[in-house]
């Protein structure tokens, strides 16, 4: 571990860990791959256990003072941090496209929404509540910071998801160590570097590494809280590891979102929207539409409209103008998505559109709709996390609600209908953390975000989400002896 002073901030400069207010390099380095070209990106640190110890110690030291800094000052530091990200949005977006693969316009939208998230979440407070007060006593509930938090981030929204953890942690007085995915470390390392201008040493730190780093952090006795976003499979491992030291955990996990299309919808409009919300970010969104249930009366024209629209979506390098689908983010994910195609071929399912891998360097997959696969098929029951979606029919309202809910996942769900009474009634029967009518995926940082069932534990964002970084403390105070 060697450290250097803070250079002039440049998103495309060199990439360092941030430990105790300094930029820090490691003996061993590695690199991510630009998924559109297959070419290597810049070298990044591979943190060691000593780096983890150093970051945890710095965070523990920082906690002593940062937790005492007045709330308004912590809010101001976050607002200044958001302003600085905003000034660099265009560069962050380019770097994001280069490391993650998403089209530049969506990369810019992600970086900008991170700014909105920080501004909104830093505006919330966790006020004391007075339970009872009379001449002799006062009972107060207050929310005190937990200590040191670790934020573990996946590769699909590295900027937005890191900021969605940094802000609530830091504003409530907890230093945080961010661990990006090894596939997408670049923007997060630069967020860490930028943060050093606004926070004291040890308050916001970012460590990049290989597959050993996450387990080291969750097992380390120092941190008090793990906020994890990623797959359900890994989330279970994180919870198991955190249980050894009873760290608090918030888990934001996988999804298998159903959408129900009623017979009275305007077919051309809704078909386009549903396909868009299934294929955004090449389907690599926890909350993307992953199962489409269309009423049998409109099934054929609705599927046709989705197919025609899907054919118009440009699949290319995210740097190219007009690209709607960039590549799948990494080779592991590419192979996983191709596994779904093999299963479809083997079981003779009907491909309505797509179904081929693009003949290009990089991990490109054509957006694909599968016409009425069996309800127990791999595609209907598992999360491909790629641009391949099953379309099924339904007839009876209760039956489609039961099918939509027949999953261990419960992240998002939606219903589309012109008759809003019908739509709202169906929406209220769906088992998911976020449920939409006539849209999907439209998130608001003022609202809690989390999953039901195996899609998560706890929730993030919103004023209430700040409490996930706090202990609840009840004070039974005396006013008279
Ligand atoms: P992943 O679970 O493989 O990895 C997520 C993060 O965990 C990465 O930083 C990874 O390095 C780290 N990690 C891996 N093994 C670990 C371990 N044993 N201990 C600690 N950390 C470990 O997920 P992914 O493939 O990066 O992301 C895709 C998944 O994430 C999908 O299932 C998707 O639905 C889900 N996701 C959920 C949300 C949400 O908010 N609910 C958001 C985005 C993605």
PDB file of C-alpha atoms in Angstrom, residues 143-411:
ATOM      1  CA  UNK A 143     -31.634   7.746  16.397  1.00  0.00           C
ATOM      2  CA  UNK A 144     -27.903   7.504  16.899  1.00  0.00           C
ATOM      3  CA  UNK A 145     -25.437   6.450  14.190  1.00  0.00           C
ATOM      4  CA  UNK A 146     -24.434   2.789  14.134  1.00  0.00           C
ATOM      5  CA  UNK A 147     -20.700   3.204  13.520  1.00  0.00           C
ATOM      6  CA  UNK A 148     -18.896   2.133  10.355  1.00  0.00           C
ATOM      7  CA  UNK A 149     -20.878   1.071   7.297  1.00  0.00           C
ATOM      8  CA  UNK A 150     -19.789  -0.952   4.278  1.00  0.00           C
ATOM      9  CA  UNK A 151     -21.620  -0.448   0.967  1.00  0.00           C
ATOM     10  CA  UNK A 152     -21.289  -3.325  -1.498  1.00  0.00           C
ATOM     11  CA  UNK A 153     -22.300  -2.309  -5.014  1.00  0.00           C
ATOM     12  CA  UNK A 154     -23.117  -4.382  -8.136  1.00  0.00           C
ATOM     13  CA  UNK A 155     -22.069  -3.647 -11.726  1.00  0.00           C
ATOM     14  CA  UNK A 156     -25.366  -2.506 -13.235  1.00  0.00           C
ATOM     15  CA  UNK A 157     -25.705   0.982 -11.651  1.00  0.00           C
ATOM     16  CA  UNK A 158     -22.346   1.651 -10.007  1.00  0.00           C
ATOM     17  CA  UNK A 159     -22.752   5.419  -9.565  1.00  0.00           C
ATOM     18  CA  UNK A 160     -26.371   5.606  -8.518  1.00  0.00           C
ATOM     19  CA  UNK A 161     -26.207   2.656  -6.123  1.00  0.00           C
ATOM     20  CA  UNK A 162     -22.974   3.837  -4.478  1.00  0.00           C
ATOM     21  CA  UNK A 163     -24.400   7.333  -3.938  1.00  0.00           C
ATOM     22  CA  UNK A 164     -27.649   5.835  -2.629  1.00  0.00           C
ATOM     23  CA  UNK A 165     -25.564   4.253   0.141  1.00  0.00           C
ATOM     24  CA  UNK A 166     -22.985   6.995   0.755  1.00  0.00           C
ATOM     25  CA  UNK A 167     -25.586   9.684   1.381  1.00  0.00           C
ATOM     26  CA  UNK A 168     -27.830   8.081   4.039  1.00  0.00           C
ATOM     27  CA  UNK A 169     -24.811   6.625   5.821  1.00  0.00           C
ATOM     28  CA  UNK A 170     -22.794   9.809   5.969  1.00  0.00           C
ATOM     29  CA  UNK A 171     -25.651  12.192   6.701  1.00  0.00           C
ATOM     30  CA  UNK A 172     -26.629  10.145   9.756  1.00  0.00           C
ATOM     31  CA  UNK A 173     -23.028  10.235  11.026  1.00  0.00           C
ATOM     32  CA  UNK A 174     -21.615   6.896   9.834  1.00  0.00           C
ATOM     33  CA  UNK A 175     -18.404   6.731   7.800  1.00  0.00           C
ATOM     34  CA  UNK A 176     -18.747   4.340   4.881  1.00  0.00           C
ATOM     35  CA  UNK A 177     -16.414   2.093   2.905  1.00  0.00           C
ATOM     36  CA  UNK A 178     -17.667   1.458  -0.625  1.00  0.00           C
ATOM     37  CA  UNK A 179     -16.752  -1.763  -2.387  1.00  0.00           C
ATOM     38  CA  UNK A 180     -17.552  -1.636  -6.108  1.00  0.00           C
ATOM     39  CA  UNK A 181     -17.989  -4.706  -8.245  1.00  0.00           C
ATOM     40  CA  UNK A 182     -14.644  -5.850  -9.718  1.00  0.00           C
ATOM     41  CA  UNK A 183     -16.369  -5.495 -13.115  1.00  0.00           C
ATOM     42  CA  UNK A 184     -17.108  -1.764 -12.637  1.00  0.00           C
ATOM     43  CA  UNK A 185     -14.680  -0.153 -10.189  1.00  0.00           C
ATOM     44  CA  UNK A 186     -13.832   3.022 -12.120  1.00  0.00           C
ATOM     45  CA  UNK A 187     -16.627   5.519 -11.418  1.00  0.00           C
ATOM     46  CA  UNK A 188     -16.827   4.445  -7.778  1.00  0.00           C
ATOM     47  CA  UNK A 189     -13.072   4.939  -7.256  1.00  0.00           C
ATOM     48  CA  UNK A 190     -13.426   8.420  -8.746  1.00  0.00           C
ATOM     49  CA  UNK A 191     -16.421   9.177  -6.512  1.00  0.00           C
ATOM     50  CA  UNK A 192     -14.225   8.260  -3.557  1.00  0.00           C
ATOM     51  CA  UNK A 193     -11.437  10.518  -4.797  1.00  0.00           C
ATOM     52  CA  UNK A 194     -13.828  13.427  -5.355  1.00  0.00           C
ATOM     53  CA  UNK A 195     -15.391  12.927  -1.924  1.00  0.00           C
ATOM     54  CA  UNK A 196     -12.047  13.693  -0.233  1.00  0.00           C
ATOM     55  CA  UNK A 197     -12.603  17.372  -1.074  1.00  0.00           C
ATOM     56  CA  UNK A 198     -15.762  17.497   1.050  1.00  0.00           C
ATOM     57  CA  UNK A 199     -15.405  15.030   3.911  1.00  0.00           C
ATOM     58  CA  UNK A 200     -12.730  14.553   6.582  1.00  0.00           C
ATOM     59  CA  UNK A 201     -10.330  11.590   6.207  1.00  0.00           C
ATOM     60  CA  UNK A 202     -11.962   8.210   6.708  1.00  0.00           C
ATOM     61  CA  UNK A 203     -15.584   9.337   6.182  1.00  0.00           C
ATOM     62  CA  UNK A 204     -15.935   8.190   2.562  1.00  0.00           C
ATOM     63  CA  UNK A 205     -13.482   5.520   1.438  1.00  0.00           C
ATOM     64  CA  UNK A 206     -13.540   3.277  -1.610  1.00  0.00           C
ATOM     65  CA  UNK A 207     -11.615   0.007  -1.975  1.00  0.00           C
ATOM     66  CA  UNK A 208     -11.350  -1.900  -5.212  1.00  0.00           C
ATOM     67  CA  UNK A 209     -10.303  -5.502  -5.315  1.00  0.00           C
ATOM     68  CA  UNK A 210     -11.010  -8.992  -6.497  1.00  0.00           C
ATOM     69  CA  UNK A 211     -13.473 -11.604  -5.264  1.00  0.00           C
ATOM     70  CA  UNK A 212     -11.784 -11.829  -1.860  1.00  0.00           C
ATOM     71  CA  UNK A 213     -12.563  -8.243  -0.879  1.00  0.00           C
ATOM     72  CA  UNK A 214     -16.330  -8.536  -0.210  1.00  0.00           C
ATOM     73  CA  UNK A 215     -15.967 -11.531   2.128  1.00  0.00           C
ATOM     74  CA  UNK A 216     -13.095  -9.806   3.977  1.00  0.00           C
ATOM     75  CA  UNK A 217     -15.278  -6.768   4.615  1.00  0.00           C
ATOM     76  CA  UNK A 218     -18.382  -8.663   5.713  1.00  0.00           C
ATOM     77  CA  UNK A 219     -16.347 -10.873   8.069  1.00  0.00           C
ATOM     78  CA  UNK A 220     -14.212  -8.069   9.521  1.00  0.00           C
ATOM     79  CA  UNK A 221     -15.078  -7.329  13.172  1.00  0.00           C
ATOM     80  CA  UNK A 222     -14.820  -3.537  12.649  1.00  0.00           C
ATOM     81  CA  UNK A 223     -17.828  -2.526  10.534  1.00  0.00           C
ATOM     82  CA  UNK A 224     -21.252  -2.292  12.162  1.00  0.00           C
ATOM     83  CA  UNK A 225     -23.440  -2.357   9.091  1.00  0.00           C
ATOM     84  CA  UNK A 226     -23.452  -3.855   5.606  1.00  0.00           C
ATOM     85  CA  UNK A 227     -25.626  -2.352   2.912  1.00  0.00           C
ATOM     86  CA  UNK A 228     -25.504  -4.833   0.062  1.00  0.00           C
ATOM     87  CA  UNK A 229     -26.995  -4.618  -3.412  1.00  0.00           C
ATOM     88  CA  UNK A 230     -26.592  -7.614  -5.672  1.00  0.00           C
ATOM     89  CA  UNK A 231     -27.929 -11.073  -6.331  1.00  0.00           C
ATOM     90  CA  UNK A 232     -30.056 -13.064  -3.922  1.00  0.00           C
ATOM     91  CA  UNK A 233     -27.440 -15.821  -4.018  1.00  0.00           C
ATOM     92  CA  UNK A 234     -24.686 -13.499  -2.770  1.00  0.00           C
ATOM     93  CA  UNK A 235     -27.045 -11.668  -0.402  1.00  0.00           C
ATOM     94  CA  UNK A 236     -27.551 -14.899   1.534  1.00  0.00           C
ATOM     95  CA  UNK A 237     -23.775 -15.314   1.868  1.00  0.00           C
ATOM     96  CA  UNK A 238     -23.436 -11.716   3.052  1.00  0.00           C
ATOM     97  CA  UNK A 239     -26.121 -12.230   5.691  1.00  0.00           C
ATOM     98  CA  UNK A 240     -24.482 -15.424   6.873  1.00  0.00           C
ATOM     99  CA  UNK A 241     -21.081 -13.770   7.146  1.00  0.00           C
ATOM    100  CA  UNK A 242     -22.481 -10.652   8.863  1.00  0.00           C
ATOM    101  CA  UNK A 243     -24.352 -12.826  11.369  1.00  0.00           C
ATOM    102  CA  UNK A 244     -21.068 -13.911  12.979  1.00  0.00           C
ATOM    103  CA  UNK A 245     -20.592 -10.410  14.364  1.00  0.00           C
ATOM    104  CA  UNK A 246     -24.275  -9.439  14.273  1.00  0.00           C
ATOM    105  CA  UNK A 247     -23.668  -6.590  11.869  1.00  0.00           C
ATOM    106  CA  UNK A 248     -26.830  -4.859  10.746  1.00  0.00           C
ATOM    107  CA  UNK A 249     -27.672  -5.692   7.144  1.00  0.00           C
ATOM    108  CA  UNK A 250     -29.766  -4.147   4.444  1.00  0.00           C
ATOM    109  CA  UNK A 251     -30.045  -6.401   1.410  1.00  0.00           C
ATOM    110  CA  UNK A 252     -31.291  -5.185  -1.971  1.00  0.00           C
ATOM    111  CA  UNK A 253     -31.468  -8.324  -4.087  1.00  0.00           C
ATOM    112  CA  UNK A 254     -32.732  -9.829  -7.310  1.00  0.00           C
ATOM    113  CA  UNK A 255     -36.115  -9.495  -8.975  1.00  0.00           C
ATOM    114  CA  UNK A 256     -38.464 -11.345 -11.299  1.00  0.00           C
ATOM    115  CA  UNK A 257     -40.896  -8.495 -11.894  1.00  0.00           C
ATOM    116  CA  UNK A 258     -44.236  -9.371 -13.487  1.00  0.00           C
ATOM    117  CA  UNK A 259     -46.281  -6.909 -15.507  1.00  0.00           C
ATOM    118  CA  UNK A 260     -49.976  -7.505 -16.204  1.00  0.00           C
ATOM    119  CA  UNK A 261     -51.523  -6.005 -19.335  1.00  0.00           C
ATOM    120  CA  UNK A 262     -55.335  -5.650 -19.270  1.00  0.00           C
ATOM    121  CA  UNK A 263     -57.497  -5.910 -22.423  1.00  0.00           C
ATOM    122  CA  UNK A 264     -58.543  -2.234 -22.503  1.00  0.00           C
ATOM    123  CA  UNK A 265     -55.074  -0.696 -23.016  1.00  0.00           C
ATOM    124  CA  UNK A 266     -54.040   1.385 -26.011  1.00  0.00           C
ATOM    125  CA  UNK A 267     -52.003  -1.347 -27.678  1.00  0.00           C
ATOM    126  CA  UNK A 268     -49.373   0.613 -29.672  1.00  0.00           C
ATOM    127  CA  UNK A 269     -48.511   2.922 -26.766  1.00  0.00           C
ATOM    128  CA  UNK A 270     -48.420   0.331 -24.010  1.00  0.00           C
ATOM    129  CA  UNK A 271     -46.597  -2.299 -26.091  1.00  0.00           C
ATOM    130  CA  UNK A 272     -43.757   0.172 -26.708  1.00  0.00           C
ATOM    131  CA  UNK A 273     -43.550   1.150 -23.072  1.00  0.00           C
ATOM    132  CA  UNK A 274     -43.546  -2.433 -21.824  1.00  0.00           C
ATOM    133  CA  UNK A 275     -40.809  -3.455 -24.266  1.00  0.00           C
ATOM    134  CA  UNK A 276     -38.774  -0.376 -23.327  1.00  0.00           C
ATOM    135  CA  UNK A 277     -39.032  -1.155 -19.619  1.00  0.00           C
ATOM    136  CA  UNK A 278     -38.010  -4.765 -20.248  1.00  0.00           C
ATOM    137  CA  UNK A 279     -34.959  -3.936 -22.380  1.00  0.00           C
ATOM    138  CA  UNK A 280     -33.544  -0.817 -20.677  1.00  0.00           C
ATOM    139  CA  UNK A 281     -29.917  -1.303 -19.629  1.00  0.00           C
ATOM    140  CA  UNK A 282     -30.044  -4.490 -21.741  1.00  0.00           C
ATOM    141  CA  UNK A 283     -32.387  -6.005 -19.159  1.00  0.00           C
ATOM    142  CA  UNK A 284     -29.734  -5.684 -16.443  1.00  0.00           C
ATOM    143  CA  UNK A 285     -31.916  -3.905 -13.915  1.00  0.00           C
ATOM    144  CA  UNK A 286     -33.152  -5.511 -10.736  1.00  0.00           C
ATOM    145  CA  UNK A 287     -36.514  -3.840 -11.416  1.00  0.00           C
ATOM    146  CA  UNK A 288     -36.747  -4.461 -15.169  1.00  0.00           C
ATOM    147  CA  UNK A 289     -39.930  -6.131 -16.385  1.00  0.00           C
ATOM    148  CA  UNK A 290     -39.004  -9.827 -16.445  1.00  0.00           C
ATOM    149  CA  UNK A 291     -42.387 -11.503 -17.073  1.00  0.00           C
ATOM    150  CA  UNK A 292     -45.109 -10.059 -19.342  1.00  0.00           C
ATOM    151  CA  UNK A 293     -48.715 -11.290 -18.902  1.00  0.00           C
ATOM    152  CA  UNK A 294     -51.014 -10.036 -21.674  1.00  0.00           C
ATOM    153  CA  UNK A 295     -54.793 -10.613 -21.680  1.00  0.00           C
ATOM    154  CA  UNK A 296     -55.698 -13.247 -24.285  1.00  0.00           C
ATOM    155  CA  UNK A 297     -58.170 -10.918 -26.082  1.00  0.00           C
ATOM    156  CA  UNK A 298     -55.324  -8.647 -27.205  1.00  0.00           C
ATOM    157  CA  UNK A 299     -52.407 -11.069 -27.052  1.00  0.00           C
ATOM    158  CA  UNK A 300     -51.678 -11.360 -30.796  1.00  0.00           C
ATOM    159  CA  UNK A 301     -51.799  -7.622 -31.692  1.00  0.00           C
ATOM    160  CA  UNK A 302     -49.961  -6.699 -28.477  1.00  0.00           C
ATOM    161  CA  UNK A 303     -47.152  -9.177 -29.113  1.00  0.00           C
ATOM    162  CA  UNK A 304     -46.940  -8.007 -32.743  1.00  0.00           C
ATOM    163  CA  UNK A 305     -46.637  -4.365 -31.636  1.00  0.00           C
ATOM    164  CA  UNK A 306     -43.886  -5.270 -29.145  1.00  0.00           C
ATOM    165  CA  UNK A 307     -42.065  -7.287 -31.807  1.00  0.00           C
ATOM    166  CA  UNK A 308     -42.194  -4.457 -34.370  1.00  0.00           C
ATOM    167  CA  UNK A 309     -40.961  -1.951 -31.798  1.00  0.00           C
ATOM    168  CA  UNK A 310     -38.204  -4.269 -30.551  1.00  0.00           C
ATOM    169  CA  UNK A 311     -36.880  -4.611 -34.111  1.00  0.00           C
ATOM    170  CA  UNK A 312     -36.275  -0.843 -34.173  1.00  0.00           C
ATOM    171  CA  UNK A 313     -34.030  -0.845 -31.078  1.00  0.00           C
ATOM    172  CA  UNK A 314     -30.392  -0.260 -31.955  1.00  0.00           C
ATOM    173  CA  UNK A 315     -27.900  -2.667 -30.382  1.00  0.00           C
ATOM    174  CA  UNK A 316     -24.403  -1.156 -30.472  1.00  0.00           C
ATOM    175  CA  UNK A 317     -21.504   0.345 -28.546  1.00  0.00           C
ATOM    176  CA  UNK A 318     -23.025   2.769 -26.036  1.00  0.00           C
ATOM    177  CA  UNK A 319     -20.817   5.535 -27.448  1.00  0.00           C
ATOM    178  CA  UNK A 320     -22.661   5.361 -30.783  1.00  0.00           C
ATOM    179  CA  UNK A 321     -25.481   7.843 -31.292  1.00  0.00           C
ATOM    180  CA  UNK A 322     -28.956   6.296 -31.064  1.00  0.00           C
ATOM    181  CA  UNK A 323     -27.911   3.089 -29.252  1.00  0.00           C
ATOM    182  CA  UNK A 324     -30.683   1.725 -27.062  1.00  0.00           C
ATOM    183  CA  UNK A 325     -29.059  -1.533 -25.978  1.00  0.00           C
ATOM    184  CA  UNK A 326     -25.375  -1.632 -25.160  1.00  0.00           C
ATOM    185  CA  UNK A 327     -23.610  -4.933 -24.524  1.00  0.00           C
ATOM    186  CA  UNK A 328     -24.241  -7.176 -21.555  1.00  0.00           C
ATOM    187  CA  UNK A 329     -21.754  -6.025 -18.924  1.00  0.00           C
ATOM    188  CA  UNK A 330     -19.331  -8.932 -18.605  1.00  0.00           C
ATOM    189  CA  UNK A 331     -18.375 -12.327 -19.975  1.00  0.00           C
ATOM    190  CA  UNK A 332     -19.829 -14.213 -17.003  1.00  0.00           C
ATOM    191  CA  UNK A 333     -23.202 -12.538 -17.484  1.00  0.00           C
ATOM    192  CA  UNK A 334     -22.984 -13.044 -21.261  1.00  0.00           C
ATOM    193  CA  UNK A 335     -22.494 -16.783 -20.780  1.00  0.00           C
ATOM    194  CA  UNK A 336     -25.355 -16.843 -18.272  1.00  0.00           C
ATOM    195  CA  UNK A 337     -27.742 -15.153 -20.721  1.00  0.00           C
ATOM    196  CA  UNK A 338     -26.609 -17.480 -23.513  1.00  0.00           C
ATOM    197  CA  UNK A 339     -27.544 -20.365 -21.198  1.00  0.00           C
ATOM    198  CA  UNK A 340     -31.150 -19.142 -21.392  1.00  0.00           C
ATOM    199  CA  UNK A 341     -30.970 -19.211 -25.196  1.00  0.00           C
ATOM    200  CA  UNK A 342     -29.696 -22.808 -25.142  1.00  0.00           C
ATOM    201  CA  UNK A 343     -32.576 -23.810 -22.888  1.00  0.00           C
ATOM    202  CA  UNK A 344     -35.065 -22.118 -25.224  1.00  0.00           C
ATOM    203  CA  UNK A 345     -33.632 -23.932 -28.204  1.00  0.00           C
ATOM    204  CA  UNK A 346     -33.518 -27.275 -26.399  1.00  0.00           C
ATOM    205  CA  UNK A 347     -37.112 -27.041 -25.217  1.00  0.00           C
ATOM    206  CA  UNK A 348     -38.367 -25.776 -28.593  1.00  0.00           C
ATOM    207  CA  UNK A 349     -39.822 -22.500 -27.340  1.00  0.00           C
ATOM    208  CA  UNK A 350     -41.044 -19.944 -29.873  1.00  0.00           C
ATOM    209  CA  UNK A 351     -38.877 -16.913 -30.455  1.00  0.00           C
ATOM    210  CA  UNK A 352     -41.108 -13.959 -31.362  1.00  0.00           C
ATOM    211  CA  UNK A 353     -38.181 -11.632 -32.034  1.00  0.00           C
ATOM    212  CA  UNK A 354     -34.415 -11.687 -31.453  1.00  0.00           C
ATOM    213  CA  UNK A 355     -32.849 -14.920 -30.378  1.00  0.00           C
ATOM    214  CA  UNK A 356     -29.393 -14.376 -31.786  1.00  0.00           C
ATOM    215  CA  UNK A 357     -26.128 -13.092 -30.451  1.00  0.00           C
ATOM    216  CA  UNK A 358     -24.726 -10.174 -32.356  1.00  0.00           C
ATOM    217  CA  UNK A 359     -21.737 -10.945 -34.527  1.00  0.00           C
ATOM    218  CA  UNK A 360     -19.451  -8.277 -33.034  1.00  0.00           C
ATOM    219  CA  UNK A 361     -16.609  -8.117 -30.585  1.00  0.00           C
ATOM    220  CA  UNK A 362     -18.026  -7.413 -27.152  1.00  0.00           C
ATOM    221  CA  UNK A 363     -20.961  -8.980 -25.338  1.00  0.00           C
ATOM    222  CA  UNK A 364     -23.927  -8.011 -27.533  1.00  0.00           C
ATOM    223  CA  UNK A 365     -27.270  -9.785 -27.398  1.00  0.00           C
ATOM    224  CA  UNK A 366     -30.300  -8.957 -29.556  1.00  0.00           C
ATOM    225  CA  UNK A 367     -33.397  -8.085 -27.505  1.00  0.00           C
ATOM    226  CA  UNK A 368     -35.564 -11.173 -27.449  1.00  0.00           C
ATOM    227  CA  UNK A 369     -39.196 -11.959 -26.687  1.00  0.00           C
ATOM    228  CA  UNK A 370     -40.276 -15.563 -26.183  1.00  0.00           C
ATOM    229  CA  UNK A 371     -43.862 -16.384 -27.122  1.00  0.00           C
ATOM    230  CA  UNK A 372     -45.768 -18.281 -24.425  1.00  0.00           C
ATOM    231  CA  UNK A 373     -43.057 -20.400 -22.779  1.00  0.00           C
ATOM    232  CA  UNK A 374     -44.231 -22.862 -20.127  1.00  0.00           C
ATOM    233  CA  UNK A 375     -44.865 -21.313 -16.720  1.00  0.00           C
ATOM    234  CA  UNK A 376     -42.268 -23.615 -15.130  1.00  0.00           C
ATOM    235  CA  UNK A 377     -39.574 -22.952 -17.766  1.00  0.00           C
ATOM    236  CA  UNK A 378     -36.176 -21.529 -16.816  1.00  0.00           C
ATOM    237  CA  UNK A 379     -37.003 -18.205 -18.468  1.00  0.00           C
ATOM    238  CA  UNK A 380     -40.220 -17.715 -16.502  1.00  0.00           C
ATOM    239  CA  UNK A 381     -38.830 -18.822 -13.148  1.00  0.00           C
ATOM    240  CA  UNK A 382     -35.225 -17.522 -13.118  1.00  0.00           C
ATOM    241  CA  UNK A 383     -33.697 -14.054 -13.522  1.00  0.00           C
ATOM    242  CA  UNK A 384     -31.662 -13.902 -16.771  1.00  0.00           C
ATOM    243  CA  UNK A 385     -30.505 -10.312 -16.132  1.00  0.00           C
ATOM    244  CA  UNK A 386     -30.239  -9.795 -19.875  1.00  0.00           C
ATOM    245  CA  UNK A 387     -32.478  -8.701 -22.784  1.00  0.00           C
ATOM    246  CA  UNK A 388     -34.651 -11.807 -22.986  1.00  0.00           C
ATOM    247  CA  UNK A 389     -38.218 -11.778 -21.700  1.00  0.00           C
ATOM    248  CA  UNK A 390     -41.160 -14.232 -21.717  1.00  0.00           C
ATOM    249  CA  UNK A 391     -44.635 -13.128 -22.867  1.00  0.00           C
ATOM    250  CA  UNK A 392     -47.637 -15.122 -21.634  1.00  0.00           C
ATOM    251  CA  UNK A 393     -51.430 -14.887 -21.868  1.00  0.00           C
ATOM    252  CA  UNK A 394     -54.037 -14.615 -19.132  1.00  0.00           C
ATOM    253  CA  UNK A 395     -57.809 -14.754 -18.909  1.00  0.00           C
ATOM    254  CA  UNK A 396     -58.960 -14.563 -15.306  1.00  0.00           C
ATOM    255  CA  UNK A 397     -57.924 -11.710 -12.978  1.00  0.00           C
ATOM    256  CA  UNK A 398     -57.380 -13.776  -9.835  1.00  0.00           C
ATOM    257  CA  UNK A 399     -55.490 -16.421 -11.774  1.00  0.00           C
ATOM    258  CA  UNK A 400     -53.033 -13.910 -13.262  1.00  0.00           C
ATOM    259  CA  UNK A 401     -52.497 -12.308  -9.846  1.00  0.00           C
ATOM    260  CA  UNK A 402     -51.668 -15.747  -8.438  1.00  0.00           C
ATOM    261  CA  UNK A 403     -49.248 -16.425 -11.293  1.00  0.00           C
ATOM    262  CA  UNK A 404     -47.603 -13.021 -10.887  1.00  0.00           C
ATOM    263  CA  UNK A 405     -47.124 -13.702  -7.172  1.00  0.00           C
ATOM    264  CA  UNK A 406     -45.945 -17.301  -7.625  1.00  0.00           C
ATOM    265  CA  UNK A 407     -42.256 -16.515  -7.147  1.00  0.00           C
ATOM    266  CA  UNK A 408     -39.785 -16.262  -4.280  1.00  0.00           C
ATOM    267  CA  UNK A 409     -38.930 -12.777  -5.591  1.00  0.00           C
ATOM    268  CA  UNK A 410     -40.880  -9.644  -4.710  1.00  0.00           C
ATOM    269  CA  UNK A 411     -39.020  -6.570  -5.898  1.00  0.00           C
TER     270      UNK A 411
END
